[in-house]
Tab-separated table of C-alpha atoms in Angstrom:
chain	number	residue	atom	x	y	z
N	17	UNK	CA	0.000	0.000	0.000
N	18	UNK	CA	1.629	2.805	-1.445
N	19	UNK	CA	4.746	2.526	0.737
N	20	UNK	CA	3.791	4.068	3.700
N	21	UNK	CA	0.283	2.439	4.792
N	22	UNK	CA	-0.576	5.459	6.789
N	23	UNK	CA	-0.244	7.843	3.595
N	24	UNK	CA	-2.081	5.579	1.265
N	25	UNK	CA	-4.516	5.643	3.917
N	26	UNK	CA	-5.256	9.281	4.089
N	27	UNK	CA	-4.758	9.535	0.362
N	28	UNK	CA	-7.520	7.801	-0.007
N	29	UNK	CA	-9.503	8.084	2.975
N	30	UNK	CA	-9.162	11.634	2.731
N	31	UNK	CA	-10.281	12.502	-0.838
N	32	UNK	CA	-12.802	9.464	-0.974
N	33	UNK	CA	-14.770	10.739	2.368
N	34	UNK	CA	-14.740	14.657	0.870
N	35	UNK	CA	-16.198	13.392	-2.262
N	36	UNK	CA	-19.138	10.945	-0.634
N	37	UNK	CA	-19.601	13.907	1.611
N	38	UNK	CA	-20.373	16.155	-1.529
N	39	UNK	CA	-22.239	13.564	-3.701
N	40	UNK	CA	-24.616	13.010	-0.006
N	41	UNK	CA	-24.806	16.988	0.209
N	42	UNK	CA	-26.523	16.780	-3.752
N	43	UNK	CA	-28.605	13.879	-3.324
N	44	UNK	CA	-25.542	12.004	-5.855
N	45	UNK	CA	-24.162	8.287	-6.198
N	46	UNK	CA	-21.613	6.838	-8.276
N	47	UNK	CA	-20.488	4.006	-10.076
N	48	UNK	CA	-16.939	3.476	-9.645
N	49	UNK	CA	-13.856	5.526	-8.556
N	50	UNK	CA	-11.060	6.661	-10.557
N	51	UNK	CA	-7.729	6.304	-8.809
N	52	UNK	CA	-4.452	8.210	-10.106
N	53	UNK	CA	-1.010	8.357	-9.428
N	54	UNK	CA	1.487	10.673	-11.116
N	55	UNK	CA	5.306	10.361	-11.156
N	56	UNK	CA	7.462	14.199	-10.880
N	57	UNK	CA	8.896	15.729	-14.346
N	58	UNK	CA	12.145	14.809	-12.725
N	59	UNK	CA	11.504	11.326	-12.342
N	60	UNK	CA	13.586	9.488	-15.150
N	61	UNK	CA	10.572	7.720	-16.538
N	62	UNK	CA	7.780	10.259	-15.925
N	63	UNK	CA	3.975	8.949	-15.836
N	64	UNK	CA	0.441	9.238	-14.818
N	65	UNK	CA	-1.591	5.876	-14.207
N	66	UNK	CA	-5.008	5.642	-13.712
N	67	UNK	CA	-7.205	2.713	-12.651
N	68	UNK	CA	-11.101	2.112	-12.499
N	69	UNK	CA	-12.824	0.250	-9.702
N	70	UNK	CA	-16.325	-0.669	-10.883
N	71	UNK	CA	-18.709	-0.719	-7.676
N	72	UNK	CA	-21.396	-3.314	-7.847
N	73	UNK	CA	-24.319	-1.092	-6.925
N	74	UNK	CA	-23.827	3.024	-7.440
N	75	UNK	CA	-23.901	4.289	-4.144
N	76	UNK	CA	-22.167	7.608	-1.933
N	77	UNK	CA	-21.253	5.178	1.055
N	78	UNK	CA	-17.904	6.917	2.354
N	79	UNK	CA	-16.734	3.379	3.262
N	80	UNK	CA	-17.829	1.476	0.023
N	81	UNK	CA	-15.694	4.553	-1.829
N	82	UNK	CA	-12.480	4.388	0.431
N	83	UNK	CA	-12.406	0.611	0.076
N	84	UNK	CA	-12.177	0.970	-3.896
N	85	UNK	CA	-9.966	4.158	-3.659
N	86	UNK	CA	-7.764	1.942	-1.660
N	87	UNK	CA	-7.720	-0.760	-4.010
N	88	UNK	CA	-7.128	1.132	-7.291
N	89	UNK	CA	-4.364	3.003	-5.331
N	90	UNK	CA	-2.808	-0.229	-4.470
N	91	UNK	CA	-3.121	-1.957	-8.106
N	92	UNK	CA	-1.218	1.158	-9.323
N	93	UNK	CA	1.871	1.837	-6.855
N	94	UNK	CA	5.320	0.688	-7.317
N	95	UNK	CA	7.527	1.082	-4.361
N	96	UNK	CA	10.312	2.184	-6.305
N	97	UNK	CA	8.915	5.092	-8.332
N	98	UNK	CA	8.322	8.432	-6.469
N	99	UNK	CA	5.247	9.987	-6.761
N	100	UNK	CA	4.283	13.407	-6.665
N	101	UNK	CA	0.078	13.203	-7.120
N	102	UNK	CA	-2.492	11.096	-6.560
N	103	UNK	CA	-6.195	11.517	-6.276
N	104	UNK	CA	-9.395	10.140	-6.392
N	105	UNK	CA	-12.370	11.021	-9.286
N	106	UNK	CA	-15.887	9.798	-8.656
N	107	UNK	CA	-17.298	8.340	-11.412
């Protein structure tokens, strides 16, 4: 998990939670999450990587949308690549 559990963590918890908190505040679900990582323009190899989690059942559950923040997060980090962005779109 990216590294350092406890920044994956709040990567994901952080951004996931704000986002179910806005799709509850307009009466919103979703359908999957968008996870991205992004590598620095000094990195020898720069890129950007994003990864779709398909939830079963559109919802704005803050837990449901951390889990699969979490997981797309996971599927896309190397350890030995330095990031300098990630996030999380609601899709």
């Amino acid at each position: 998990m990216l590294g350092n559990p406890p920044a994956g963590s709040l990567i994901a918890f952080s951004f996931a939670a704000q986002a179910a908190y806005r799709l509850r505040g307009q009466g919103s679900v979703c359908q999957g999450v968008v996870a991205y990582l992004a590598t620095g323009p000094k990195d020898p190899t720069p890129s950007r990587q994003t990864y779709l989690v398909r939830l079963e059942e559109a919802t704005n559950d803050t837990g449901q949308l951390i889990a699969a923040a979490l997981q797309g997060l996971e599927a896309l980090y190397d350890e030995d690549r330095g990031y300098k962005k990630a996030g999380v779109i609601l899709v």
